[in-house]
C-alpha positions as a printed NumPy array, in Angstrom:
array([[ -23.223,   -6.61 ,   61.045],
       [ -23.53 ,   -6.052,   56.382],
       [ -26.633,   -5.298,   54.607],
       [ -29.182,   -7.371,   54.889],
       [ -32.473,   -7.844,   52.384],
       [ -35.52 ,   -9.604,   52.673],
       [ -38.102,  -10.637,   49.812],
       [ -41.338,  -13.115,   49.56 ],
       [ -40.278,  -16.797,   47.989],
       [ -42.919,  -15.241,   45.1  ],
       [ -39.788,  -13.279,   43.617],
       [ -37.888,  -15.54 ,   43.584],
       [ -39.705,  -17.743,   41.563],
       [ -39.667,  -14.804,   38.848],
       [ -36.129,  -15.049,   39.188],
       [ -35.969,  -18.366,   37.706],
       [ -39.253,  -18.311,   35.698],
       [ -37.168,  -15.332,   33.648],
       [ -33.626,  -17.647,   33.886],
       [ -35.794,  -20.522,   32.135],
       [ -37.283,  -19.497,   29.903],
       [ -34.351,  -16.434,   28.437],
       [ -30.923,  -16.842,   26.512],
       [ -28.455,  -14.069,   27.136],
       [ -28.916,  -11.163,   29.343],
       [ -31.757,  -10.123,   31.082],
       [ -31.525,   -6.621,   33.785],
       [ -34.103,   -5.262,   35.877],
       [ -34.907,   -3.481,   38.842],
       [ -35.443,   -4.272,   42.556],
       [ -37.971,   -2.235,   44.664],
       [ -38.861,   -1.792,   47.852],
       [ -38.177,    0.238,   51.007],
       [ -35.358,    0.532,   53.044],
       [ -35.185,    0.789,   57.167],
       [ -33.13 ,    1.439,   59.395],
       [ -30.584,    0.228,   56.622],
       [ -31.519,   -2.849,   56.385],
       [ -34.212,   -3.339,   52.731],
       [ -37.245,   -5.219,   51.983],
       [ -38.175,   -5.868,   48.065],
       [ -41.32 ,   -6.015,   47.499],
       [ -41.321,   -6.782,   43.973],
       [ -38.436,   -7.305,   40.862],
       [ -39.332,   -5.694,   37.253],
       [ -37.59 ,   -6.937,   34.314],
       [ -36.871,   -3.937,   31.535],
       [ -37.889,   -4.05 ,   28.803],
       [ -35.311,   -3.707,   25.714],
       [ -35.289,   -0.201,   24.176],
       [ -34.828,   -1.795,   20.45 ],
       [ -38.2  ,   -3.916,   20.499],
       [ -40.298,   -1.254,   21.524],
       [ -43.391,   -1.15 ,   19.665],
       [ -45.813,    1.702,   18.922],
       [ -49.253,    2.311,   18.488],
       [ -50.414,    0.924,   21.774],
       [ -49.249,   -2.642,   20.564],
       [ -48.159,   -5.621,   22.968],
       [ -44.377,   -4.438,   24.421],
       [ -42.068,   -7.335,   23.486],
       [ -39.716,   -7.706,   25.706],
       [ -36.484,  -10.435,   25.741],
       [ -32.422,  -10.907,   26.419],
       [ -29.268,   -8.48 ,   25.823],
       [ -27.075,  -10.54 ,   24.019],
       [ -23.791,  -10.092,   25.939],
       [ -24.185,   -7.442,   29.436],
       [ -21.468,   -4.629,   27.066],
       [ -25.626,   -4.467,   25.459],
       [ -27.185,   -2.884,   27.966],
       [ -28.357,    0.579,   28.297],
       [ -27.599,    2.306,   31.001],
       [ -30.119,    5.369,   30.071],
       [ -32.641,    3.561,   29.623],
       [ -32.498,    1.793,   32.571],
       [ -32.881,    4.645,   34.685],
       [ -35.481,    6.47 ,   32.306],
       [ -37.719,    3.231,   32.973],
       [ -36.468,    3.427,   37.019],
       [ -37.871,    7.039,   37.092],
       [ -41.503,    5.929,   34.855],
       [ -41.181,    2.774,   37.669],
       [ -40.862,    5.352,   40.497],
       [ -44.207,    7.154,   38.991],
       [ -45.845,    4.023,   39.763],
       [ -44.641,    4.029,   43.497],
       [ -46.161,    5.248,   46.382],
       [ -44.7  ,    7.626,   48.56 ],
       [ -41.525,    5.272,   50.553],
       [ -40.544,    3.057,   48.085],
       [ -38.515,    3.03 ,   45.584],
       [ -36.294,    1.495,   43.271],
       [ -33.173,    0.163,   45.504],
       [ -31.138,   -1.417,   43.149],
       [ -31.299,   -3.282,   39.633],
       [ -30.097,   -7.048,   38.879],
       [ -29.417,   -9.294,   35.929],
       [ -29.687,  -12.716,   35.51 ],
       [ -27.162,  -14.237,   32.958],
       [ -25.217,  -17.354,   32.382],
       [ -23.183,  -17.41 ,   34.723],
       [ -22.244,  -15.193,   38.1  ],
       [ -21.42 ,  -11.979,   36.522],
       [ -20.418,  -10.473,   40.164],
       [ -17.147,  -11.987,   39.828],
       [ -16.153,  -10.008,   36.513],
       [ -14.418,   -7.015,   36.6  ],
       [ -16.58 ,   -5.641,   32.97 ],
       [ -19.746,   -6.845,   34.783],
       [ -19.025,   -4.838,   38.12 ],
       [ -17.917,   -1.637,   36.754],
       [ -21.468,   -2.119,   33.713],
       [ -23.754,   -3.242,   37.716],
       [ -22.498,    0.864,   38.7  ],
       [ -22.368,    2.353,   36.257],
       [ -26.152,    1.117,   35.885],
       [ -26.954,    2.287,   39.457],
       [ -25.561,    5.904,   39.346],
       [ -26.957,    6.764,   36.154],
       [ -30.136,    5.618,   37.912],
       [ -29.092,    7.594,   41.269],
       [ -28.331,   10.92 ,   39.104],
       [ -31.909,   10.86 ,   36.936],
       [ -33.854,   10.176,   40.123],
       [ -31.71 ,   13.646,   41.923],
       [ -33.258,   15.818,   39.02 ],
       [ -36.173,   15.135,   40.016],
       [ -36.32 ,   15.854,   43.691],
       [ -40.385,   15.51 ,   44.311],
       [ -39.987,   12.543,   42.986],
       [ -38.053,   11.486,   45.685],
       [ -36.631,    8.657,   43.923],
       [ -33.525,    7.498,   45.783],
       [ -34.734,    6.303,   49.041],
       [ -33.255,    7.131,   52.74 ],
       [ -30.262,    5.466,   51.993],
       [ -26.889,    6.274,   49.241],
       [ -26.492,    2.275,   49.547],
       [ -27.977,    0.643,   46.763],
       [ -28.16 ,   -3.28 ,   46.28 ],
       [ -26.55 ,   -5.373,   42.669],
       [ -28.422,   -8.378,   41.765],
       [ -26.679,  -11.141,   40.399],
       [ -29.025,  -14.241,   39.24 ],
       [ -27.195,  -17.667,   37.206],
       [ -28.844,  -19.236,   35.043],
       [ -26.81 ,  -22.165,   34.692],
       [ -27.02 ,  -22.58 ,   38.774],
       [ -29.881,  -21.421,   39.642],
       [ -27.605,  -19.613,   42.347],
       [ -27.69 ,  -15.668,   43.582],
       [ -25.192,  -12.834,   45.446],
       [ -25.577,   -9.357,   45.913],
       [ -23.694,   -7.243,   46.837],
       [ -23.674,   -3.17 ,   47.721],
       [ -21.505,    0.119,   47.369],
       [ -22.639,    4.25 ,   48.032],
       [ -23.883,    5.226,   44.868],
       [ -22.183,    8.611,   45.744],
       [ -18.802,    7.516,   46.689],
       [ -16.921,    7.182,   43.282],
       [ -14.42 ,    4.631,   44.997],
       [ -16.634,    2.721,   47.283],
       [ -16.295,   -0.71 ,   46.498],
       [ -19.093,   -3.198,   46.258],
       [ -19.426,   -5.451,   49.908],
       [ -20.971,   -9.017,   50.514],
       [ -24.889,   -8.026,   51.291],
       [ -26.732,  -10.881,   52.726],
       [ -30.006,  -11.537,   50.532],
       [ -32.697,  -14.115,   52.092],
       [ -36.015,  -15.139,   50.854],
       [ -38.525,  -15.847,   53.243],
       [ -41.445,  -18.006,   53.286],
       [ -43.085,  -15.54 ,   55.658],
       [ -44.549,  -11.974,   53.911],
       [ -43.513,   -8.148,   55.945],
       [ -45.803,   -7.279,   57.457],
       [ -47.035,   -3.261,   57.088],
       [ -48.672,   -0.607,   58.391],
       [ -51.172,    1.34 ,   55.925],
       [ -51.769,    5.091,   56.158],
       [ -54.53 ,    6.98 ,   54.201],
       [ -55.333,    9.975,   53.642],
       [ -56.851,   12.911,   51.629],
       [ -54.597,   16.224,   51.21 ],
       [ -56.824,   19.206,   50.006],
       [ -54.841,   21.592,   46.989],
       [ -57.757,   24.657,   47.402],
       [ -54.663,   26.027,   49.967],
       [ -52.16 ,   26.594,   47.004],
       [ -54.091,   29.673,   45.528],
       [ -53.967,   31.12 ,   41.865],
       [ -50.721,   32.144,   39.571],
       [ -50.859,   34.319,   36.944],
       [ -48.665,   33.73 ,   33.769],
       [ -47.594,   35.669,   30.801],
       [ -48.605,   33.559,   27.578],
       [ -45.952,   35.014,   25.401],
       [ -42.912,   32.496,   27.743],
       [ -45.413,   30.596,   27.907],
       [ -43.238,   27.217,   27.466],
       [ -40.872,   28.193,   30.147],
       [ -43.63 ,   30.101,   32.656],
       [ -45.525,   26.277,   32.205],
       [ -42.966,   24.349,   33.525],
       [ -41.054,   27.116,   36.093],
       [ -45.14 ,   27.125,   37.802],
       [ -45.714,   24.016,   38.217],
       [ -42.652,   23.541,   39.792],
       [ -44.164,   26.832,   42.041],
       [ -46.849,   24.675,   42.491],
       [ -45.679,   21.621,   43.878],
       [ -43.064,   24.048,   46.178],
       [ -46.184,   25.09 ,   47.757],
       [ -47.307,   22.24 ,   48.815],
       [ -43.883,   21.222,   49.771],
       [ -43.916,   24.075,   51.625],
       [ -48.255,   23.943,   53.056],
       [ -47.424,   20.281,   53.981],
       [ -44.58 ,   21.423,   56.217],
       [ -46.118,   24.242,   58.07 ],
       [ -49.367,   21.79 ,   58.634],
       [ -50.085,   19.793,   62.134],
       [ -51.01 ,   16.137,   61.186],
       [ -53.371,   13.681,   63.322],
       [ -54.012,   10.386,   63.554],
       [ -57.14 ,    8.475,   63.605],
       [ -58.061,   12.075,   65.08 ],
       [ -55.303,   11.852,   67.908],
       [ -52.171,   13.565,   67.49 ],
       [ -49.749,   11.798,   67.874],
       [ -45.193,   12.313,   69.415],
       [ -43.559,   10.619,   65.981],
       [ -41.276,    8.695,   67.634],
       [ -43.894,    6.682,   68.839],
       [ -44.178,    3.435,   67.476],
       [ -46.618,    2.69 ,   64.543],
       [ -46.808,   -0.79 ,   65.902],
       [ -47.943,    0.871,   69.146],
       [ -51.363,    2.964,   67.622],
       [ -54.938,    1.109,   67.455],
       [ -55.221,    1.25 ,   63.84 ],
       [ -59.038,    0.678,   61.935],
       [ -58.216,   -2.66 ,   61.054],
       [ -55.305,   -3.796,   63.779],
       [ -55.811,   -7.733,   63.682],
       [ -55.773,   -7.998,   60.242],
       [ -52.845,  -10.242,   59.826],
       [ -53.977,  -12.256,   62.404],
       [ -53.743,  -16.1  ,   60.193],
       [ -56.54 ,  -14.239,   58.411],
       [ -56.567,  -14.935,   54.722],
       [ -57.345,  -12.877,   52.755],
       [ -60.295,  -13.475,   49.706],
       [ -57.937,  -12.747,   45.776],
       [ -55.444,  -15.152,   45.301],
       [ -52.212,  -15.574,   43.434],
       [ -51.405,  -17.124,   40.823],
       [ -50.604,  -20.302,   41.827],
       [ -54.228,  -20.954,   43.118],
       [ -52.784,  -20.384,   46.255],
       [ -54.754,  -18.47 ,   49.294],
       [ -52.781,  -15.67 ,   50.124],
       [ -52.123,  -14.208,   53.605],
       [ -52.481,  -10.673,   54.115],
       [ -49.731,   -8.427,   55.213],
       [ -51.477,   -5.495,   56.336],
       [ -50.742,   -5.495,   60.355],
       [ -52.944,   -2.103,   60.402],
       [ -54.163,    0.1  ,   58.837],
       [ -54.141,    4.459,   60.36 ],
       [ -56.195,    7.537,   58.083],
       [ -54.16 ,   10.678,   58.964],
       [ -55.137,   14.367,   58.745],
       [ -53.568,   17.491,   58.012],
       [ -54.324,   20.541,   59.498],
       [ -53.053,   24.134,   57.771],
       [ -52.768,   27.134,   58.954],
       [ -55.106,   29.446,   56.802],
       [ -52.352,   32.408,   58.311],
       [ -49.983,   30.655,   56.972],
       [ -50.821,   29.981,   53.147],
       [ -48.95 ,   30.025,   50.471],
       [ -50.23 ,   31.877,   47.538],
       [ -47.913,   32.641,   44.002],
       [ -48.398,   35.081,   42.035],
       [ -44.557,   35.685,   40.249],
       [ -46.362,   37.168,   37.228],
       [ -49.225,   39.954,   38.775],
       [ -48.505,   42.82 ,   36.596],
       [ -49.957,   40.326,   33.445],
       [ -52.912,   39.057,   33.612],
       [ -53.51 ,   36.976,   30.208],
       [ -53.453,   33.626,   32.367],
       [ -54.695,   32.232,   35.363],
       [ -54.445,   28.771,   36.679],
       [ -56.166,   27.579,   39.853],
       [ -55.227,   24.309,   41.452],
       [ -58.505,   22.531,   42.977],
       [ -59.025,   19.22 ,   44.192],
       [ -58.644,   16.114,   46.526],
       [ -56.065,   14.496,   46.537],
       [ -55.17 ,   10.742,   47.902],
       [ -52.489,    9.037,   49.405],
       [ -52.619,    5.642,   50.899],
       [ -48.989,    4.206,   52.131],
       [ -47.094,    1.238,   53.689],
       [ -44.638,    1.725,   56.686],
       [ -42.598,   -1.333,   57.115],
       [ -44.175,   -2.663,   60.937],
       [ -41.557,   -0.827,   63.013],
       [ -41.86 ,    2.352,   61.163],
       [ -42.892,    4.999,   63.513],
       [ -45.255,    8.003,   63.712],
       [ -42.692,   10.021,   62.226],
       [ -42.089,    7.36 ,   59.293],
       [ -45.216,    7.059,   58.072],
       [ -46.111,   11.25 ,   58.247],
       [ -42.35 ,   11.671,   56.022],
       [ -44.031,    9.425,   53.696],
       [ -47.353,   10.582,   53.37 ],
       [ -46.015,   13.342,   52.413],
       [ -43.561,   12.495,   50.379],
       [ -46.422,   10.373,   47.88 ],
       [ -48.588,   13.625,   48.273],
       [ -45.82 ,   15.278,   46.13 ],
       [ -43.864,   12.451,   44.168],
       [ -48.548,   11.666,   43.004],
       [ -48.285,   15.513,   42.275],
       [ -45.024,   15.798,   40.223],
       [ -45.801,   13.104,   38.441],
       [ -48.834,   13.727,   36.528],
       [ -48.035,   17.75 ,   36.611],
       [ -44.863,   16.667,   33.955],
       [ -46.832,   14.087,   32.503],
       [ -49.47 ,   17.164,   31.725],
       [ -47.544,   19.68 ,   30.83 ],
       [ -46.237,   18.076,   28.025],
       [ -49.506,   17.824,   26.386],
       [ -50.591,   21.741,   27.425],
       [ -47.777,   22.579,   25.226],
       [ -49.453,   21.209,   22.421],
       [ -52.488,   22.294,   23.238],
       [ -52.11 ,   25.734,   24.813],
       [ -49.186,   27.134,   22.907],
       [ -51.129,   28.316,   19.76 ],
       [ -53.875,   28.928,   22.957],
       [ -55.437,   32.751,   22.624],
       [ -55.842,   34.354,   26.117],
       [ -59.353,   34.881,   24.87 ],
       [ -60.295,   31.352,   24.087],
       [ -62.39 ,   32.319,   27.518],
       [ -62.205,   29.355,   30.626],
       [ -60.935,   25.828,   29.837],
       [ -61.085,   22.55 ,   32.294],
       [ -58.032,   20.757,   31.81 ],
       [ -57.956,   17.017,   33.784],
       [ -54.067,   16.264,   34.478],
       [ -53.917,   12.251,   34.505],
       [ -55.761,   10.98 ,   38.148],
       [ -54.483,    8.174,   40.027],
       [ -55.567,    5.175,   40.175],
       [ -55.025,    2.492,   42.261],
       [ -53.511,   -1.03 ,   41.237],
       [ -53.862,   -4.272,   43.947],
       [ -51.991,   -7.115,   43.511],
       [ -52.387,  -11.243,   43.571],
       [ -49.595,  -11.829,   46.031],
       [ -49.336,   -8.457,   48.063],
       [ -52.033,   -6.198,   49.896],
       [ -49.959,   -3.714,   48.616],
       [ -50.533,   -1.463,   45.883],
       [ -49.017,    0.598,   43.503],
       [ -50.952,    2.755,   40.836],
       [ -50.773,    4.229,   37.863],
       [ -52.138,    7.516,   35.519],
       [ -55.002,    7.832,   33.385],
       [ -55.141,   10.502,   31.164],
       [ -58.56 ,   11.663,   29.286],
       [ -60.354,    9.416,   27.331],
       [ -58.142,    6.737,   28.402],
       [ -59.192,    3.245,   29.459],
       [ -58.214,   -0.351,   30.802],
       [ -56.606,   -1.53 ,   27.73 ],
       [ -54.477,    2.146,   28.256],
       [ -53.201,    0.34 ,   32.292],
       [ -52.957,   -3.192,   30.916],
       [ -50.127,   -2.177,   28.346],
       [ -49.061,    0.574,   31.288],
       [ -48.496,   -2.542,   33.577],
       [ -47.111,   -4.899,   31.283],
       [ -44.393,   -2.067,   29.708],
       [ -43.178,   -0.262,   32.943],
       [ -44.215,   -3.015,   35.886],
       [ -44.141,   -6.321,   33.974],
       [ -46.805,   -7.229,   36.105],
       [ -50.469,   -9.105,   34.571],
       [ -53.59 ,   -7.915,   36.226],
       [ -56.484,   -8.622,   36.362],
       [ -59.833,   -5.907,   35.631],
       [ -61.108,   -6.451,   39.082],
       [ -57.642,   -5.313,   40.642],
       [ -57.659,   -1.703,   38.807],
       [ -59.644,    0.627,   40.99 ],
       [ -59.839,    3.518,   38.281],
       [ -62.159,    5.235,   40.642],
       [ -59.271,    5.621,   43.51 ],
       [ -58.984,    9.904,   43.33 ],
       [ -62.876,    9.965,   41.05 ],
       [ -63.245,   11.68 ,   37.628],
       [ -63.581,   14.762,   36.626],
       [ -66.517,   17.297,   35.778],
       [ -67.459,   20.828,   35.645],
       [ -67.506,   21.239,   39.127],
       [ -64.045,   21.172,   41.012],
       [ -65.919,   20.121,   43.837],
       [ -63.46 ,   18.488,   46.924],
       [ -65.557,   16.355,   47.987],
       [ -65.974,   14.872,   45.282],
       [ -62.194,   14.067,   46.045],
       [ -60.965,   15.1  ,   42.513],
       [ -57.118,   16.177,   42.325],
       [ -57.804,   18.185,   38.256],
       [ -55.866,   22.162,   37.506],
       [ -58.383,   24.661,   35.596],
       [ -56.596,   27.112,   33.243],
       [ -58.09 ,   30.119,   33.237],
       [ -58.443,   32.861,   31.051],
       [ -58.427,   36.063,   33.448],
       [ -59.591,   38.798,   30.472],
       [ -62.351,   36.846,   30.365],
       [ -63.226,   35.023,   34.151],
       [ -60.633,   37.485,   36.346],
       [ -60.785,   36.541,   40.365],
       [ -63.321,   34.222,   39.838],
       [ -62.777,   30.19 ,   40.593],
       [ -66.64 ,   27.843,   39.566],
       [ -67.989,   27.499,   42.824],
       [ -67.932,   31.37 ,   43.228],
       [ -69.893,   31.563,   39.553],
       [ -72.779,   29.686,   40.55 ],
       [ -73.026,   32.088,   43.874],
       [ -72.901,   34.992,   41.679],
       [ -75.273,   33.387,   39.091],
       [ -77.447,   32.204,   41.434],
       [ -77.802,   35.721,   43.381],
       [ -78.517,   37.773,   39.592],
       [ -81.376,   34.947,   38.961],
       [ -82.605,   35.901,   42.564],
       [ -82.758,   39.618,   41.952],
       [ -84.49 ,   39.175,   39.143],
       [ -86.726,   37.386,   41.113],
       [ -87.631,   39.408,   43.093],
       [ -87.812,   42.885,   40.795],
       [ -90.   ,   40.354,   38.893],
       [ -92.81 ,   40.273,   42.408],
       [ -92.73 ,   44.315,   43.02 ],
       [ -93.248,   44.646,   39.573],
       [ -96.189,   42.115,   39.719],
       [ -97.359,   43.55 ,   42.987],
       [ -96.822,   47.61 ,   41.876],
       [ -99.134,   46.648,   38.003],
       [-102.04 ,   45.504,   40.143],
       [-101.765,   48.655,   42.764]])
């Protein structure tokens, strides 16, 4: 039995609308989750044309290619990486689609273009292991949609085998929404510890230290034990056997929000579960590769929010694995996005600048109008809803109402790196000015000094009265 792909009918409407309103060829990404060798498609995303990108926050222009050979594999791969950052853990790019005048897959040149593009995406996402962008299967899919006949066909091939032949795939559009289990957790970053590095080699050390930060979190997650809804569960336990917080969500209940067609959507979250990770304090990673240099110190503090989705046939083990991947994907993405900003702003800074708080982009949750699956974006300090709208349109081909954007999913940065506020922030501290102190320690030290002064003044007053 071959591979099967299941997608909701609203995605067929998306392909049809693109086909009727265009000429030439339109490429795009197929996004979803692989369970038991079958693919469940959540979203189709048209890839913007590289030549028509505009600057200075102007609206993104999209169109079609005049011929299939104009498709730039590297640009589609870059689009796939940007999209992967915005996906919850366990959701990945499953392959690509192309809308053309006729069947592209019957042409050898078309097949080769499909294959080379998917291989380029695979290589791009493999280069960043903490993105987990290639999912659990090396079998990727290619979908062609013929504009003239409105017919479609799908094939798959093993992206890791150069001699792999294209195999037919059963692609089905269904009116029944796919059901998912939702898992939520917040992960404390304080366990990462502090990292020193030299400003003399700032660019190289920053990049390597950020990688070590993510690796430290990965190591901590690996040794952690977990509970689901405050109970320990065997990884082989089906999630459908657990009593979730909202286990009856799917029963004929209609969601409050509406789709673009004006029809109410059926909620497709089957159950919601709360996951907590517990770490062995004796095994917590504390990386100090530049202990001989006390020029700059990087400290991570805060709580990273994670919401992920597992197909209804998934197990506890599937959910925990995906949850860990989401934590690492989110952390790696925001550190990578923040990396260039740190290089530009901090390369010219001196170690005597004192304590500097850097806030990398925080995670923003995006609700979809026709699904209960949420996507994400990252918001830099000073940015607002307009930047989110532009990013969603450019990378996800979505126009989302402002009410569906949760900017406070992870909170907003303040002067305190208090994990109770669920912030995911990173403090770059000058060790010459503040060495070995975190912000809570400074507050405690200040309080002790103030109490000492108060005590001395009371003693002086009592002595003077005598």
